[in-house]
Amino acid sequence: LPVSAGVGVKLDFNDRWSLGVGVNYSYLSRKFYGTYIKTDENGTVINSTASDVRNAQHYIGIPLNAYYNILNNKHINFYTYAGGTVEKCISDKYYVLSTNIVHTEKPEGVQLSVNAGIGVEFMLGQHVGLYIDPSVRYYFDCNQPKSIRTDQPLMFGVELGCRFRL
């Protein structure tokens, strides 16, 4: 499953409503059995290796969420939220585990998703909090590298991080 962490800013409009934006990092990894085939410029097979392969993907994203506070005081904030994220795959590498072969792909485009969830934020001071946000998220078909997001676009997840309030 993907692992994500982020830093965000939350702008309060009143006691109930706020808007959050930030930067997230996500790491996706999978392992499968496959055949790595190296060819020359004419398409002639130079090498063929069957092995376990590990694929590692790194994403940087910008989430935008609207929040509705259910319980909000100076120590804790319990809320519900909905929004979306734009993510860019910055690294997509395949490691052929029985060799030293590392194959790098150059991903195009961005990954778009929408989400909704509940969350809790524990305030460390007047303007800084640690949060955890369980959610349900849907990843749109955006021609991204094969991953759990392309195989199973509707996912449950948990995001955690540090949030600064302005």
Short mmCIF file of C-alpha atoms in Angstrom, two decimals:
data_model
loop_
_atom_site.label_atom_id
_atom_site.label_comp_id
_atom_site.label_asym_id
_atom_site.label_seq_id
_atom_site.Cartn_x
_atom_site.Cartn_y
_atom_site.Cartn_z
CA LEU A 1 0.00 0.00 0.00
CA PRO A 2 1.17 3.56 -0.62
CA VAL A 3 2.80 5.47 2.24
CA SER A 4 2.26 9.25 2.33
CA ALA A 5 3.39 12.15 4.50
CA GLY A 6 2.78 15.83 4.09
CA VAL A 7 3.02 19.37 5.29
CA GLY A 8 0.08 21.69 4.92
CA VAL A 9 -1.40 25.06 5.70
CA LYS A 10 -4.96 25.42 6.95
CA LEU A 11 -6.83 28.72 6.57
CA ASP A 12 -9.79 29.14 8.93
CA PHE A 13 -12.76 31.09 7.55
CA ASN A 14 -14.87 30.79 10.70
CA ASP A 15 -15.34 28.34 13.62
CA ARG A 16 -16.63 25.58 11.32
CA TRP A 17 -15.15 25.99 7.83
CA SER A 18 -11.56 26.04 6.62
CA LEU A 19 -9.47 25.35 3.54
CA GLY A 20 -6.25 23.36 3.49
CA VAL A 21 -3.46 23.12 0.94
CA GLY A 22 -0.07 21.47 1.18
CA VAL A 23 2.60 19.26 -0.28
CA ASN A 24 2.58 15.47 0.03
CA TYR A 25 5.14 12.78 -0.70
CA SER A 26 3.95 9.25 -1.55
CA TYR A 27 5.95 6.05 -2.01
CA LEU A 28 4.49 3.08 -3.89
CA SER A 29 6.29 -0.25 -4.20
CA ARG A 30 5.36 -3.60 -5.69
CA LYS A 31 7.14 -6.86 -6.43
CA PHE A 32 6.35 -9.29 -9.24
CA TYR A 33 7.95 -11.99 -11.36
CA GLY A 34 8.80 -10.98 -14.93
CA THR A 35 11.27 -11.10 -17.77
CA TYR A 36 13.61 -8.20 -18.51
CA ILE A 37 14.50 -8.07 -22.20
CA LYS A 38 17.27 -5.77 -23.45
CA THR A 39 17.33 -5.02 -27.18
CA ASP A 40 19.62 -3.06 -29.46
CA GLU A 41 18.48 -0.17 -31.67
CA ASN A 42 17.28 -2.66 -34.33
CA GLY A 43 15.10 -4.58 -31.86
CA THR A 44 17.41 -7.60 -31.67
CA VAL A 45 17.37 -9.26 -28.24
CA ILE A 46 20.74 -8.82 -26.50
CA ASN A 47 19.80 -10.21 -23.10
CA SER A 48 16.76 -11.84 -21.50
CA THR A 49 16.56 -12.31 -17.72
CA ALA A 50 13.66 -13.88 -15.82
CA SER A 51 13.59 -12.72 -12.20
CA ASP A 52 11.66 -11.14 -9.38
CA VAL A 53 11.29 -7.43 -10.10
CA ARG A 54 10.68 -4.62 -7.59
CA ASN A 55 9.03 -1.45 -8.88
CA ALA A 56 9.40 1.73 -6.79
CA GLN A 57 7.46 4.93 -7.53
CA HIS A 58 7.82 8.31 -5.84
CA TYR A 59 5.11 10.98 -6.13
CA ILE A 60 4.93 14.63 -5.07
CA GLY A 61 1.42 16.00 -4.73
CA ILE A 62 -0.58 19.11 -3.93
CA PRO A 63 -3.78 18.40 -1.98
CA LEU A 64 -6.63 20.90 -1.65
CA ASN A 65 -9.34 20.13 0.91
CA ALA A 66 -12.38 21.86 2.43
CA TYR A 67 -12.84 21.09 6.15
CA TYR A 68 -15.90 21.17 8.40
CA ASN A 69 -15.14 21.17 12.14
CA ILE A 70 -17.28 18.92 14.30
CA LEU A 71 -15.32 19.57 17.52
CA ASN A 72 -12.75 22.34 17.70
CA ASN A 73 -10.90 23.63 20.77
CA LYS A 74 -7.35 24.69 21.59
CA HIS A 75 -6.13 21.09 22.07
CA ILE A 76 -7.97 18.96 19.52
CA ASN A 77 -9.88 19.36 16.28
CA PHE A 78 -12.20 16.62 14.98
CA TYR A 79 -13.45 17.24 11.44
CA THR A 80 -14.70 15.91 8.14
CA TYR A 81 -13.25 16.92 4.80
CA ALA A 82 -13.44 16.53 1.03
CA GLY A 83 -11.18 17.60 -1.80
CA GLY A 84 -8.71 16.49 -4.38
CA THR A 85 -5.02 16.05 -5.15
CA VAL A 86 -2.77 16.55 -8.17
CA GLU A 87 0.34 14.34 -8.07
CA LYS A 88 3.40 14.02 -10.29
CA CYS A 89 5.42 10.80 -10.45
CA ILE A 90 9.04 11.97 -10.04
CA SER A 91 10.65 8.51 -10.13
CA ASP A 92 9.57 5.13 -11.55
CA LYS A 93 12.30 2.46 -11.30
CA TYR A 94 12.36 -1.29 -11.86
CA TYR A 95 14.99 -3.35 -10.06
CA VAL A 96 15.71 -6.80 -11.55
CA LEU A 97 16.53 -8.52 -8.27
CA SER A 98 18.72 -11.38 -9.54
CA THR A 99 21.03 -8.89 -11.29
CA ASN A 100 22.31 -5.32 -10.93
CA ILE A 101 19.90 -4.10 -13.63
CA VAL A 102 17.91 -0.96 -12.81
CA HIS A 103 15.47 0.26 -15.47
CA THR A 104 14.08 3.79 -15.20
CA GLU A 105 10.83 4.92 -16.84
CA LYS A 106 9.96 8.57 -17.50
CA PRO A 107 6.31 9.03 -16.42
CA GLU A 108 4.21 11.57 -18.30
CA GLY A 109 1.29 13.65 -17.04
CA VAL A 110 -0.17 13.83 -13.54
CA GLN A 111 -2.35 11.66 -11.30
CA LEU A 112 -5.69 13.22 -10.29
CA SER A 113 -7.74 11.99 -7.35
CA VAL A 114 -10.68 13.01 -5.17
CA ASN A 115 -11.16 12.12 -1.53
CA ALA A 116 -13.43 12.39 1.49
CA GLY A 117 -12.78 11.48 5.08
CA ILE A 118 -12.68 12.32 8.74
CA GLY A 119 -9.70 13.46 10.71
CA VAL A 120 -8.28 14.51 14.01
CA GLU A 121 -5.63 17.14 14.66
CA PHE A 122 -3.73 17.42 17.92
CA MET A 123 -2.58 20.99 18.50
CA LEU A 124 1.05 21.43 19.59
CA GLY A 125 0.60 25.19 19.94
CA GLN A 126 -1.69 27.93 18.70
CA HIS A 127 -0.68 27.52 15.04
CA VAL A 128 0.88 24.03 14.70
CA GLY A 129 -0.75 20.60 14.83
CA LEU A 130 -0.14 16.96 14.02
CA TYR A 131 -2.95 15.32 12.06
CA ILE A 132 -4.14 11.92 10.94
CA ASP A 133 -6.77 11.68 8.20
CA PRO A 134 -8.37 8.33 7.32
CA SER A 135 -10.17 8.64 4.00
CA VAL A 136 -11.62 7.04 0.92
CA ARG A 137 -9.97 8.14 -2.31
CA TYR A 138 -10.63 7.58 -5.99
CA TYR A 139 -7.77 7.77 -8.53
CA PHE A 140 -8.80 8.73 -12.05
CA ASP A 141 -7.40 6.94 -15.10
CA CYS A 142 -4.65 9.42 -16.05
CA ASN A 143 -2.32 7.10 -17.98
CA GLN A 144 0.04 6.75 -15.01
CA PRO A 145 2.54 3.90 -14.37
CA LYS A 146 0.97 0.60 -13.34
CA SER A 147 0.45 0.44 -9.57
CA ILE A 148 -2.17 -0.40 -6.99
CA ARG A 149 -3.78 2.93 -7.93
CA THR A 150 -4.33 1.78 -11.53
CA ASP A 151 -5.39 -1.75 -10.51
CA GLN A 152 -7.68 -0.64 -7.67
CA PRO A 153 -8.62 3.04 -8.12
CA LEU A 154 -11.00 3.18 -5.13
CA MET A 155 -8.89 2.93 -1.98
CA PHE A 156 -9.03 3.52 1.73
CA GLY A 157 -6.02 5.33 3.13
CA VAL A 158 -4.52 7.20 6.03
CA GLU A 159 -2.56 10.42 5.67
CA LEU A 160 -0.53 11.96 8.46
CA GLY A 161 1.60 15.03 8.82
CA CYS A 162 2.21 18.42 10.30
CA ARG A 163 -0.19 21.31 9.67
CA PHE A 164 0.42 25.03 10.15
CA ARG A 165 -2.56 27.31 10.73
CA LEU A 166 -2.55 30.90 9.52
#
